[in-house]
Amino acid sequence: MFELFMPRLRVNTVFDIDLNELYAKGYRGIITDLDNTLVGAKEPSATPELVVWFEKVKKAGFKLVIVSNNNMNRVSLFATPLDIEFIHAARKPSNTPFRKAMNIMGLTPEQTIVVGDQMMTDVFGGNRLGLHTVLVLPISLHDEGWTTRINRGLERIALSRLRRKGIWNEEEKKK
């Protein structure tokens, strides 16, 4: 069961994702979390570096949807100026927002990547549907809300079990 919390790929940031390699493997869409994946939870807009990354994503041929558990105002203020589709109040790890994002992009699970900073929402939700999951390190832990802090505690338990089973090795993470 704990294997459902295991991402297919672990990287430090979204900038470390090899878009060309994933495109060559047949992936065509990216579902990404917002808070602590793309920017800190209290950062209202994209950094210049992130804007360039979004351009690279689109230029590489990927479709993109932001799926966030945060509210309409937060997600809309971030995504709308960037002309990026989004789903707010997603209730991840529910299957519904992931399916809705795939429908928006017109893609199948085999063509879709999920990028996020939480094992309990992004990775678990994506793995349950057979999506390619990518776990990034959280950008700003001190800005997280109480529900995320609870999830982080549950993640520590899951990580402990995965390490004991020999499934989670720290050196696997790409730099």
XYZ file of C-alpha atoms in Angstrom:
175
model
C 0.000 0.000 0.000
C 2.781 2.462 0.824
C 4.027 2.060 -2.753
C 1.149 4.335 -3.839
C 3.006 7.178 -2.113
C 6.187 6.508 -4.108
C 6.790 8.987 -6.948
C 8.162 7.770 -10.263
C 10.709 10.610 -10.197
C 12.107 12.890 -7.474
C 13.796 16.215 -8.236
C 14.658 19.338 -6.294
C 12.538 21.773 -8.348
C 10.404 21.859 -11.483
C 13.458 23.285 -13.260
C 15.219 19.928 -12.809
C 12.588 18.020 -14.812
C 13.943 16.833 -18.162
C 11.056 17.887 -20.393
C 12.649 16.535 -23.588
C 13.129 13.080 -22.067
C 9.531 12.913 -20.864
C 8.194 14.133 -24.206
C 10.263 11.473 -25.981
C 8.607 8.868 -23.731
C 5.149 9.941 -24.963
C 4.014 12.320 -22.231
C 2.064 15.310 -23.536
C 0.491 16.962 -20.504
C 1.519 18.216 -17.088
C -0.793 18.580 -14.125
C 1.032 20.679 -11.575
C 0.310 21.731 -8.044
C 0.734 25.423 -7.208
C 1.721 26.129 -3.610
C 5.237 25.004 -2.675
C 5.620 23.331 -6.063
C 5.758 26.327 -8.403
C 6.105 29.134 -5.834
C 5.940 29.514 -2.063
C 2.461 29.262 -0.579
C 2.333 33.018 0.067
C 3.930 34.117 -3.196
C 1.151 35.714 -5.300
C 2.691 35.404 -8.758
C 5.226 33.533 -10.843
C 8.905 34.382 -10.621
C 10.642 35.428 -13.847
C 12.454 32.064 -13.842
C 9.126 30.237 -13.576
C 7.635 32.268 -16.449
C 10.569 31.124 -18.611
C 9.965 27.514 -17.477
C 6.280 27.742 -18.470
C 7.384 28.949 -21.909
C 9.776 25.980 -22.176
C 6.960 23.603 -21.184
C 4.681 24.953 -23.910
C 7.486 25.137 -26.489
C 8.374 21.494 -25.758
C 4.804 20.593 -26.764
C 3.202 20.011 -23.375
C -0.262 21.062 -22.314
C -0.448 22.359 -18.749
C -3.111 22.584 -16.035
C -2.623 23.805 -12.469
C -4.578 21.690 -9.979
C -4.644 23.162 -6.485
C -6.506 22.543 -3.271
C -6.359 26.294 -2.670
C -9.266 28.687 -3.253
C -10.453 30.340 -6.480
C -8.964 33.741 -5.669
C -5.461 32.382 -4.955
C -5.264 30.098 -7.977
C -6.958 32.492 -10.404
C -4.702 35.419 -9.484
C -1.666 33.233 -10.179
C -2.811 31.345 -13.315
C -4.925 33.862 -15.249
C -2.123 36.345 -16.087
C -0.082 33.394 -17.382
C -2.975 32.106 -19.513
C -2.820 28.715 -17.782
C -5.907 26.570 -17.211
C -6.557 25.694 -13.578
C -8.739 23.766 -11.172
C -9.164 25.235 -7.701
C -10.528 23.678 -4.489
C -9.512 20.359 -6.042
C -9.716 18.157 -2.953
C -6.661 16.139 -3.959
C -6.023 13.213 -3.726
C -9.543 12.694 -5.085
C -9.579 11.286 -8.632
C -11.986 13.961 -9.891
C -9.589 16.902 -10.336
C -6.972 14.743 -12.062
C -9.589 13.358 -14.472
C -10.964 16.854 -15.077
C -7.454 18.155 -15.874
C -6.860 15.276 -18.312
C -10.202 16.061 -19.978
C -9.214 19.733 -20.322
C -5.972 18.642 -22.014
C -7.642 15.855 -24.013
C -5.134 13.308 -22.733
C -5.036 9.836 -21.206
C -3.304 8.778 -17.970
C -0.462 7.261 -20.032
C 0.241 10.707 -21.521
C 0.036 12.689 -18.286
C 2.546 13.775 -15.658
C 1.677 15.053 -12.177
C 4.140 17.379 -10.469
C 3.760 18.265 -6.801
C 5.454 18.658 -3.445
C 3.221 16.355 -1.398
C 3.143 12.577 -1.319
C -0.292 12.500 0.328
C -2.077 14.603 -2.290
C -0.167 14.918 -5.558
C 1.738 11.623 -5.679
C -0.950 9.436 -4.102
C -3.681 10.970 -6.273
C -1.649 10.642 -9.460
C -0.456 7.098 -8.751
C -3.983 5.865 -8.130
C -4.852 6.819 -11.726
C -1.624 5.510 -13.254
C -0.133 8.937 -13.986
C 3.627 9.569 -14.069
C 4.285 11.270 -10.717
C 7.112 13.709 -10.021
C 7.830 14.841 -6.464
C 9.647 18.145 -5.935
C 11.043 19.490 -2.699
C 8.684 22.020 -1.073
C 9.751 25.614 -1.697
C 8.756 27.219 1.597
C 7.731 24.928 4.468
C 7.187 27.794 6.942
C 4.351 29.222 4.811
C 2.251 26.047 4.877
C -1.207 25.821 6.396
C -2.239 23.431 9.136
C -3.688 20.760 6.809
C -0.441 20.594 4.867
C 1.503 20.314 8.115
C -0.654 17.316 9.071
C 0.078 15.780 5.653
C 3.800 16.329 6.193
C 3.562 14.306 9.427
C 1.820 11.491 7.562
C 4.494 11.701 4.860
C 7.188 11.131 7.481
C 5.414 7.922 8.548
C 5.098 6.747 4.938
C 8.761 7.588 4.250
C 9.827 5.639 7.312
C 7.943 2.558 6.081
C 9.284 2.924 2.533
C 12.847 3.203 3.847
C 12.407 0.092 6.015
C 11.150 -1.819 2.986
C 14.193 -0.631 1.052
C 12.036 1.146 -1.518
C 12.998 4.770 -0.746
C 16.665 5.626 -1.129
C 17.686 9.257 -0.706
C 20.403 9.080 -3.351
C 17.784 8.359 -6.063
C 16.789 12.029 -6.217
C 18.197 13.821 -9.275
C 20.178 16.988 -8.733
